[in-house]
Coordinates of N, CA and C in Angstrom, one line a residue:
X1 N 95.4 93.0 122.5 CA 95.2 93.9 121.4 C 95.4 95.3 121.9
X2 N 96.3 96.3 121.2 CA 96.8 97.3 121.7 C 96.5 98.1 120.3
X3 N 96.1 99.2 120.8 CA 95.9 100.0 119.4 C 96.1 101.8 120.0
X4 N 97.2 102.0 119.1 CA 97.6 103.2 119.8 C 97.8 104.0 118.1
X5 N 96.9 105.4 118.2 CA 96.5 106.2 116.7 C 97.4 107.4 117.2
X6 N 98.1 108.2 116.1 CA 98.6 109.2 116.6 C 97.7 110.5 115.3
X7 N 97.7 112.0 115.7 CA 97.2 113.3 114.5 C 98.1 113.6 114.6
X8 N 98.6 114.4 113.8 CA 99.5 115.3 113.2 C 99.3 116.3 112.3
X9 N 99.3 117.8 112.6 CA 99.3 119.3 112.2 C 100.5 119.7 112.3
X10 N 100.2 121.0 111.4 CA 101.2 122.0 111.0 C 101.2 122.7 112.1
X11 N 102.5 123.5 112.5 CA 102.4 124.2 113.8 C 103.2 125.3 113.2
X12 N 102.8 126.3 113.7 CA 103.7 127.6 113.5 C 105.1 127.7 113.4
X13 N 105.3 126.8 114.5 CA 106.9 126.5 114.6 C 107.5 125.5 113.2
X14 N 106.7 124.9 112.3 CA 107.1 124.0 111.7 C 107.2 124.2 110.4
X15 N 106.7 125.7 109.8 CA 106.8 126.1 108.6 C 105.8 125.3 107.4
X16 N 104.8 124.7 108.2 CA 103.9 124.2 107.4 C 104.2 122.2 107.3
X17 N 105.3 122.0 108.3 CA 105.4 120.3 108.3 C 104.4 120.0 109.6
X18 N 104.0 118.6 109.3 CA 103.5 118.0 110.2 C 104.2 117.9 112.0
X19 N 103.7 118.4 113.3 CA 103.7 117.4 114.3 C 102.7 116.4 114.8
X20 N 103.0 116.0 115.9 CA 102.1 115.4 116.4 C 101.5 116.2 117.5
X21 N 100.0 115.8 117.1 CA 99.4 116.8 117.8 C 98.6 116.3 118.7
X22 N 98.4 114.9 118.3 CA 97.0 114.3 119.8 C 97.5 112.4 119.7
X23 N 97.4 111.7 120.7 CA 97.6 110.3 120.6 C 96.7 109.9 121.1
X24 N 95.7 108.6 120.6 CA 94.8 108.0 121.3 C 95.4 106.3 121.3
X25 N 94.8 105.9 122.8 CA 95.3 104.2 123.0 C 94.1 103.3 123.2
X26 N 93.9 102.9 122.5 CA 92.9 101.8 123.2 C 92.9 100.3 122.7
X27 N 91.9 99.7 122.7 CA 92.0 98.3 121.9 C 91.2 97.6 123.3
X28 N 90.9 96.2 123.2 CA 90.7 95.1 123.9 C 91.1 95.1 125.5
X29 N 92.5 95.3 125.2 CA 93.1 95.8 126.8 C 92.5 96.3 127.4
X30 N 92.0 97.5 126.7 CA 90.7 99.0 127.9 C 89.3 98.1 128.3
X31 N 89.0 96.9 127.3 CA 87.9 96.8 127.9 C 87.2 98.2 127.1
X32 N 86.9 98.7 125.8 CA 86.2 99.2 125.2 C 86.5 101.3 125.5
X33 N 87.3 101.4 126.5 CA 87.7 102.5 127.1 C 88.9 103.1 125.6
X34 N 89.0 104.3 125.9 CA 89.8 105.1 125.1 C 90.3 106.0 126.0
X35 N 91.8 106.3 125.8 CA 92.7 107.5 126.3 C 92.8 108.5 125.3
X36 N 93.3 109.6 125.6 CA 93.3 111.1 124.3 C 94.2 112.1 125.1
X37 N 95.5 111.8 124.7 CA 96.0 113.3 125.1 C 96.7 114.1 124.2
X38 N 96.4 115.4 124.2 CA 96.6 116.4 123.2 C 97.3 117.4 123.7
X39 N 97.7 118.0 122.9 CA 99.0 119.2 123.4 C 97.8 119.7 123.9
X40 N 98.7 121.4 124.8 CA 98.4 122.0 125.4 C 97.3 123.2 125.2
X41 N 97.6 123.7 124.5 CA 96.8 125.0 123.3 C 95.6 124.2 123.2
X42 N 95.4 123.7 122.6 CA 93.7 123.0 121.9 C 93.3 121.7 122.3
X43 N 94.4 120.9 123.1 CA 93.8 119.7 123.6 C 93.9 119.6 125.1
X44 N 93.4 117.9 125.1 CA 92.9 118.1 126.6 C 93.7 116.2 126.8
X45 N 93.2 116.2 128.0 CA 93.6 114.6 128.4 C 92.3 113.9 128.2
X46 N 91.8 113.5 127.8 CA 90.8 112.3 128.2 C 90.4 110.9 128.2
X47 N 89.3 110.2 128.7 CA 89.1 108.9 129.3 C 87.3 109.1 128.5
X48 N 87.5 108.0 127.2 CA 86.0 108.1 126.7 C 85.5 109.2 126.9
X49 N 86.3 110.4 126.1 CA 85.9 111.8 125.6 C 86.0 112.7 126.5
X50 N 85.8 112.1 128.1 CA 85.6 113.2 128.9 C 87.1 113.5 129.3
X51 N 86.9 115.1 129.9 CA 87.9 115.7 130.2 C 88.5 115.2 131.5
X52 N 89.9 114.3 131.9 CA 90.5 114.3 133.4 C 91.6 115.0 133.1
X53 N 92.2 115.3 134.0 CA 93.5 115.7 134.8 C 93.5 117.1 133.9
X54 N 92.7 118.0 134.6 CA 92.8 119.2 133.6 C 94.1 119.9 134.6
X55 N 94.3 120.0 135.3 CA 95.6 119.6 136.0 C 96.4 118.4 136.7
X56 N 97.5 118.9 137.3 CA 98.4 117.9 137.8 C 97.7 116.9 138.7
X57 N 98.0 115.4 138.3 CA 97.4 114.9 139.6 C 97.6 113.1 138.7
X58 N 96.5 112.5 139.4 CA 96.5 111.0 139.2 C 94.6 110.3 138.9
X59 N 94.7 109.5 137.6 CA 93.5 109.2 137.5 C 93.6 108.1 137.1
X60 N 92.3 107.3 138.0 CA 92.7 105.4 138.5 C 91.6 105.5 136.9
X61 N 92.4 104.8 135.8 CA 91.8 104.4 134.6 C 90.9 102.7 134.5
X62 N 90.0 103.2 134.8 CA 88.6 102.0 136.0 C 89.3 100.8 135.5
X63 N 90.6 100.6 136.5 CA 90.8 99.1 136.4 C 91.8 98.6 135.9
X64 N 92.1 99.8 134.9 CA 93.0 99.2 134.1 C 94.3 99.7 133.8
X65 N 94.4 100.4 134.5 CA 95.6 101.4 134.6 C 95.4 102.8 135.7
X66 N 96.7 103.2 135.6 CA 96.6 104.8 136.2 C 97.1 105.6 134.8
X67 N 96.9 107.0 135.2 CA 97.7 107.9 134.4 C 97.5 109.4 135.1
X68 N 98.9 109.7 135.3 CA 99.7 110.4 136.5 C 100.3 112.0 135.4
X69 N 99.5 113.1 135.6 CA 100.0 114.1 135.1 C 100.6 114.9 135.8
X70 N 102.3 115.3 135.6 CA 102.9 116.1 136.4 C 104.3 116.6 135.4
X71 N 105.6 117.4 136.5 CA 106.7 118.0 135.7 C 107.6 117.2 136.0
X72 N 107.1 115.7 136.5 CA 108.6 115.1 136.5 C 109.6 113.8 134.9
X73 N 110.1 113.9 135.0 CA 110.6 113.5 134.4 C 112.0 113.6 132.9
X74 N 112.3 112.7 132.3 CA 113.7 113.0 131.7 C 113.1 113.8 129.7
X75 N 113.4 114.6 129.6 CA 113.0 115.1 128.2 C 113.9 114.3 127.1
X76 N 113.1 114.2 126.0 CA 113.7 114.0 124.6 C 114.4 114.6 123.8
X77 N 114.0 115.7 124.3 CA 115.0 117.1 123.2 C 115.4 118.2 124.3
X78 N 116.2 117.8 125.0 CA 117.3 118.7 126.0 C 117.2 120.7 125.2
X79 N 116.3 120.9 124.3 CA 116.3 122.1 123.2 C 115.0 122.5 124.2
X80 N 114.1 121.7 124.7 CA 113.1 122.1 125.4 C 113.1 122.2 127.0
X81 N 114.0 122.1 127.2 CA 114.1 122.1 129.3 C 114.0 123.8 129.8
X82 N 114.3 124.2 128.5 CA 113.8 125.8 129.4 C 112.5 126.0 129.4
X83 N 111.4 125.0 129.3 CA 110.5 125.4 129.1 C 109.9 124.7 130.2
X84 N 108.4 124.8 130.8 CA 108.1 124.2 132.2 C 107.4 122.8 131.8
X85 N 107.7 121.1 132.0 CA 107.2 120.4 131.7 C 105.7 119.9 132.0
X86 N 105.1 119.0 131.3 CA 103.8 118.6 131.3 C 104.1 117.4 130.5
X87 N 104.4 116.3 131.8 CA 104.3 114.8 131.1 C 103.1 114.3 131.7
X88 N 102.5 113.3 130.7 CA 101.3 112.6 131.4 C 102.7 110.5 131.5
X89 N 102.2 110.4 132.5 CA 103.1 108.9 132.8 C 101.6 108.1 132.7
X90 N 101.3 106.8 131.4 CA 100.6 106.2 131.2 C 101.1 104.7 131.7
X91 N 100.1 104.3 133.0 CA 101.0 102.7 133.0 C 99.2 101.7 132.9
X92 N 99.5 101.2 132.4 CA 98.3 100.1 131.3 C 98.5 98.7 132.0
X93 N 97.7 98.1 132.1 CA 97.2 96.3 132.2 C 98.8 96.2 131.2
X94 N 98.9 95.0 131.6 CA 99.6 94.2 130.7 C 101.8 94.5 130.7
X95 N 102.0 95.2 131.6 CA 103.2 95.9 131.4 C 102.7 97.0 130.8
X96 N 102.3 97.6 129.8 CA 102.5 99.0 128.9 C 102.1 100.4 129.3
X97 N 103.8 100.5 129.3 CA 104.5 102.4 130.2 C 104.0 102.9 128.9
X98 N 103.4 104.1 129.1 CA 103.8 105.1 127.8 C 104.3 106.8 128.6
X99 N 104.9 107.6 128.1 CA 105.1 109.1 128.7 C 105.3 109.7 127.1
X100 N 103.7 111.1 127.5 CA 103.8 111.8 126.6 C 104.1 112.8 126.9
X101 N 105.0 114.1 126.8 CA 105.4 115.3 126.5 C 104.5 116.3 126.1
X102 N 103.5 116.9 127.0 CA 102.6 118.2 126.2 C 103.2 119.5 126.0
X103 N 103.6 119.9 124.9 CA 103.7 121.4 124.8 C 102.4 122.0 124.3
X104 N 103.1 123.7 124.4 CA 101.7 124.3 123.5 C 101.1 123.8 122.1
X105 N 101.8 123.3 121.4 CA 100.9 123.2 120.2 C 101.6 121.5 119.7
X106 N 102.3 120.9 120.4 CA 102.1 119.3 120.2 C 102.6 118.5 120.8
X107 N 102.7 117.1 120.9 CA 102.7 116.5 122.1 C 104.4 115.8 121.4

């Protein structure tokens, strides 16, 4: 059981349309645990609310994964590479990769 929630706000850049602004994963798989990462500006990374990887680095998710914050990797919108990256690489029990993209105001 995999249950992955996404928020979505207006952003400056968006003239008043929705982005995505925070993603949470959890379900059965965590064993009762929850992930939370949020753009840059107002959100944070976290593991059952608390704050990890408030920088670059790696956090052993008790058991059941890792999740590895750093600048590597391939972007979605080649419109954003001038800008300095912040991907979190989520790898989960079960096979499940996720990579989210933090900018300032959405993910």
């Amino acid at each position: 059981d995999v249950q992955i929630q996404g928020r979505y706000k207006a952003t400056p850049f968006t003239n008043g349309l929705a982005a995505t602004n925070a993603v949470a994963i959890g379900g059965a798989f965590l064993h009762g645990h929850t992930l939370k990462v949020g753009c840059m500006e107002n959100g944070q990374i976290t593991w059952d609310n608390a704050p990890i990887l408030g920088t670059f680095g790696t956090f052993n998710a008790a058991g059941v994964g890792t999740v590895t914050y750093n600048d590597q990797g391939d972007l979605v919108d080649a419109a954003m590479g001038h800008l300095e990256k912040h991907i979190v690489h989520i790898t989960l029990n079960g096979g499940i990769q996720v990579e989210v993209m933090r900018w300032s105001n959405h993910i």
